[in-house]
Amino acid sequence: AQELVESGGGLVQAGGSLRLSCTATGLTFEHLAMGWFRQTPGEGREGVSCISWREGATYYVDSVKGRFTISRDYAKNTLYLQMDDLKPEDTAMYYCAAQPFGGSFKMCLGTPNYWGQGTQVTVSS
């Protein structure tokens, strides 16, 4: 089965850190652009950070630049999002997504083909 499974969400105080993980199964990982999106109740889904399939070009939404880092481990078929200096406004459901042969910018502003179930991140003030 083609699947993206996230982990690593939780409750953290403002200023703290979390690392999200997303493992892809049933998909050719090295052909995938991958990324993280987030959504809060009543709001649309926002592309937080994406990484392209080939050259590893990255995109970050302005609100997380300098605080979040996206990376991928080809040996483990896993995508990561290191989130530092978390703020209450980062509170959201975070979703992993994948797009075959995609670019980072286009993916984060579009609608990827594959989605995970989401992991909740809550930042207390």
PDB file of C-alpha atoms in Angstrom:
ATOM      1  CA  ALA A   1       0.000   0.000   0.000  1.00  0.00           C
ATOM      2  CA  GLN A   2       1.119   3.559  -0.729  1.00  0.00           C
ATOM      3  CA  GLU A   3       1.300   5.295   2.595  1.00  0.00           C
ATOM      4  CA  LEU A   4       2.809   8.227   4.456  1.00  0.00           C
ATOM      5  CA  VAL A   5       2.982   7.844   8.226  1.00  0.00           C
ATOM      6  CA  GLU A   6       3.831  10.812  10.449  1.00  0.00           C
ATOM      7  CA  SER A   7       5.111  10.834  14.005  1.00  0.00           C
ATOM      8  CA  GLY A   8       6.704  13.220  16.461  1.00  0.00           C
ATOM      9  CA  GLY A   9       3.941  15.670  17.266  1.00  0.00           C
ATOM     10  CA  GLY A  10       3.039  16.622  20.808  1.00  0.00           C
ATOM     11  CA  LEU A  11       2.711  19.379  23.378  1.00  0.00           C
ATOM     12  CA  VAL A  12       5.628  21.728  23.955  1.00  0.00           C
ATOM     13  CA  GLN A  13       6.165  25.091  25.607  1.00  0.00           C
ATOM     14  CA  ALA A  14       6.932  28.174  23.574  1.00  0.00           C
ATOM     15  CA  GLY A  15      10.628  28.273  22.704  1.00  0.00           C
ATOM     16  CA  GLY A  16      10.877  24.499  22.671  1.00  0.00           C
ATOM     17  CA  SER A  17      11.612  22.055  19.868  1.00  0.00           C
ATOM     18  CA  LEU A  18      10.009  19.081  18.167  1.00  0.00           C
ATOM     19  CA  ARG A  19      11.055  16.869  15.278  1.00  0.00           C
ATOM     20  CA  LEU A  20       8.419  15.443  12.979  1.00  0.00           C
ATOM     21  CA  SER A  21       9.077  12.311  10.935  1.00  0.00           C
ATOM     22  CA  CYS A  22       7.280  10.915   7.914  1.00  0.00           C
ATOM     23  CA  THR A  23       8.021   7.465   6.517  1.00  0.00           C
ATOM     24  CA  ALA A  24       6.918   6.580   3.004  1.00  0.00           C
ATOM     25  CA  THR A  25       5.983   3.022   2.041  1.00  0.00           C
ATOM     26  CA  GLY A  26       4.887   1.649  -1.314  1.00  0.00           C
ATOM     27  CA  LEU A  27       6.298   4.713  -3.085  1.00  0.00           C
ATOM     28  CA  THR A  28       9.612   5.309  -4.872  1.00  0.00           C
ATOM     29  CA  PHE A  29      11.059   7.679  -2.301  1.00  0.00           C
ATOM     30  CA  GLU A  30      13.859   9.074  -4.468  1.00  0.00           C
ATOM     31  CA  HIS A  31      11.308  10.209  -7.080  1.00  0.00           C
ATOM     32  CA  LEU A  32       9.213  12.147  -4.598  1.00  0.00           C
ATOM     33  CA  ALA A  33       9.140  15.800  -3.750  1.00  0.00           C
ATOM     34  CA  MET A  34       8.037  15.872  -0.136  1.00  0.00           C
ATOM     35  CA  GLY A  35       6.753  18.434   2.264  1.00  0.00           C
ATOM     36  CA  TRP A  36       4.929  19.469   5.388  1.00  0.00           C
ATOM     37  CA  PHE A  37       1.622  21.271   5.513  1.00  0.00           C
ATOM     38  CA  ARG A  38      -0.372  22.479   8.494  1.00  0.00           C
ATOM     39  CA  GLN A  39      -3.968  23.317   9.209  1.00  0.00           C
ATOM     40  CA  THR A  40      -5.877  24.835  12.089  1.00  0.00           C
ATOM     41  CA  PRO A  41      -9.649  24.592  12.607  1.00  0.00           C
ATOM     42  CA  GLY A  42     -11.457  26.954  10.293  1.00  0.00           C
ATOM     43  CA  GLU A  43      -8.358  27.735   8.258  1.00  0.00           C
ATOM     44  CA  GLY A  44      -7.038  26.432   4.986  1.00  0.00           C
ATOM     45  CA  ARG A  45      -4.087  24.127   4.685  1.00  0.00           C
ATOM     46  CA  GLU A  46      -0.730  25.925   4.472  1.00  0.00           C
ATOM     47  CA  GLY A  47       2.469  24.661   2.897  1.00  0.00           C
ATOM     48  CA  VAL A  48       5.113  24.997   5.611  1.00  0.00           C
ATOM     49  CA  SER A  49       8.177  23.499   3.978  1.00  0.00           C
ATOM     50  CA  CYS A  50       8.883  21.346   0.947  1.00  0.00           C
ATOM     51  CA  ILE A  51      11.910  19.696  -0.636  1.00  0.00           C
ATOM     52  CA  SER A  52      12.251  18.857  -4.311  1.00  0.00           C
ATOM     53  CA  TRP A  53      12.697  15.358  -5.610  1.00  0.00           C
ATOM     54  CA  ARG A  54      16.081  15.605  -7.297  1.00  0.00           C
ATOM     55  CA  GLU A  55      18.363  18.496  -6.317  1.00  0.00           C
ATOM     56  CA  GLY A  56      16.968  18.885  -2.825  1.00  0.00           C
ATOM     57  CA  ALA A  57      15.898  22.478  -3.252  1.00  0.00           C
ATOM     58  CA  THR A  58      13.883  23.670  -0.275  1.00  0.00           C
ATOM     59  CA  TYR A  59      11.033  26.071   0.319  1.00  0.00           C
ATOM     60  CA  TYR A  60       9.917  27.571   3.630  1.00  0.00           C
ATOM     61  CA  VAL A  61       6.933  29.763   4.334  1.00  0.00           C
ATOM     62  CA  ASP A  62       8.125  33.106   5.699  1.00  0.00           C
ATOM     63  CA  SER A  63       6.752  32.538   9.192  1.00  0.00           C
ATOM     64  CA  VAL A  64       9.064  29.554   9.841  1.00  0.00           C
ATOM     65  CA  LYS A  65      12.269  30.667   8.113  1.00  0.00           C
ATOM     66  CA  GLY A  66      15.224  30.389  10.449  1.00  0.00           C
ATOM     67  CA  ARG A  67      13.310  28.173  12.892  1.00  0.00           C
ATOM     68  CA  PHE A  68      12.334  25.051  10.923  1.00  0.00           C
ATOM     69  CA  THR A  69      14.583  22.740   8.892  1.00  0.00           C
ATOM     70  CA  ILE A  70      13.397  20.126   6.416  1.00  0.00           C
ATOM     71  CA  SER A  71      15.557  17.116   5.547  1.00  0.00           C
ATOM     72  CA  ARG A  72      15.243  13.622   4.139  1.00  0.00           C
ATOM     73  CA  ASP A  73      16.995  10.289   4.676  1.00  0.00           C
ATOM     74  CA  TYR A  74      16.946   8.201   1.513  1.00  0.00           C
ATOM     75  CA  ALA A  75      18.177   5.080   3.312  1.00  0.00           C
ATOM     76  CA  LYS A  76      15.188   5.210   5.676  1.00  0.00           C
ATOM     77  CA  ASN A  77      12.601   6.574   3.205  1.00  0.00           C
ATOM     78  CA  THR A  78      11.921   9.221   5.809  1.00  0.00           C
ATOM     79  CA  LEU A  79      11.282  12.952   5.765  1.00  0.00           C
ATOM     80  CA  TYR A  80      11.945  15.146   8.792  1.00  0.00           C
ATOM     81  CA  LEU A  81      10.949  18.578  10.001  1.00  0.00           C
ATOM     82  CA  GLN A  82      13.066  19.958  12.824  1.00  0.00           C
ATOM     83  CA  MET A  83      11.084  22.711  14.525  1.00  0.00           C
ATOM     84  CA  ASP A  84      12.955  25.016  16.904  1.00  0.00           C
ATOM     85  CA  ASP A  85      11.899  28.124  18.809  1.00  0.00           C
ATOM     86  CA  LEU A  86       8.284  27.063  18.522  1.00  0.00           C
ATOM     87  CA  LYS A  87       5.585  29.686  18.963  1.00  0.00           C
ATOM     88  CA  PRO A  88       1.917  29.338  19.948  1.00  0.00           C
ATOM     89  CA  GLU A  89       0.958  30.299  16.384  1.00  0.00           C
ATOM     90  CA  ASP A  90       2.702  27.119  15.163  1.00  0.00           C
ATOM     91  CA  THR A  91      -0.065  25.103  16.831  1.00  0.00           C
ATOM     92  CA  ALA A  92      -1.773  23.042  14.114  1.00  0.00           C
ATOM     93  CA  MET A  93      -2.274  19.599  12.659  1.00  0.00           C
ATOM     94  CA  TYR A  94       0.797  18.878  10.552  1.00  0.00           C
ATOM     95  CA  TYR A  95       0.533  16.715   7.464  1.00  0.00           C
ATOM     96  CA  CYS A  96       3.214  15.039   5.414  1.00  0.00           C
ATOM     97  CA  ALA A  97       2.709  15.096   1.665  1.00  0.00           C
ATOM     98  CA  ALA A  98       4.414  13.721  -1.429  1.00  0.00           C
ATOM     99  CA  GLN A  99       4.376  14.560  -5.105  1.00  0.00           C
ATOM    100  CA  PRO A 100       6.192  12.480  -7.734  1.00  0.00           C
ATOM    101  CA  PHE A 101       8.855  14.477  -9.597  1.00  0.00           C
ATOM    102  CA  GLY A 102       7.778  17.723  -7.973  1.00  0.00           C
ATOM    103  CA  GLY A 103       9.553  20.964  -7.212  1.00  0.00           C
ATOM    104  CA  SER A 104       9.652  22.420  -3.727  1.00  0.00           C
ATOM    105  CA  PHE A 105       7.987  25.781  -4.423  1.00  0.00           C
ATOM    106  CA  LYS A 106       5.289  24.396  -6.693  1.00  0.00           C
ATOM    107  CA  MET A 107       4.488  21.588  -4.302  1.00  0.00           C
ATOM    108  CA  CYS A 108       4.064  23.798  -1.249  1.00  0.00           C
ATOM    109  CA  LEU A 109       1.709  26.103  -3.137  1.00  0.00           C
ATOM    110  CA  GLY A 110      -0.213  23.281  -4.780  1.00  0.00           C
ATOM    111  CA  THR A 111      -2.064  20.115  -3.847  1.00  0.00           C
ATOM    112  CA  PRO A 112       0.205  17.068  -3.696  1.00  0.00           C
ATOM    113  CA  ASN A 113      -1.020  13.617  -4.682  1.00  0.00           C
ATOM    114  CA  TYR A 114      -0.251  11.780  -1.437  1.00  0.00           C
ATOM    115  CA  TRP A 115      -1.062  12.712   2.152  1.00  0.00           C
ATOM    116  CA  GLY A 116      -0.469  11.341   5.607  1.00  0.00           C
ATOM    117  CA  GLN A 117      -3.039  11.265   8.381  1.00  0.00           C
ATOM    118  CA  GLY A 118      -1.508  14.130  10.317  1.00  0.00           C
ATOM    119  CA  THR A 119       0.150  14.678  13.678  1.00  0.00           C
ATOM    120  CA  GLN A 120      -0.906  17.344  16.161  1.00  0.00           C
ATOM    121  CA  VAL A 121       1.556  19.981  17.339  1.00  0.00           C
ATOM    122  CA  THR A 122       0.467  22.152  20.265  1.00  0.00           C
ATOM    123  CA  VAL A 123       2.639  24.985  21.569  1.00  0.00           C
ATOM    124  CA  SER A 124       1.668  26.505  24.897  1.00  0.00           C
ATOM    125  CA  SER A 125       2.518  30.073  25.855  1.00  0.00           C
TER     126      SER A 125
END
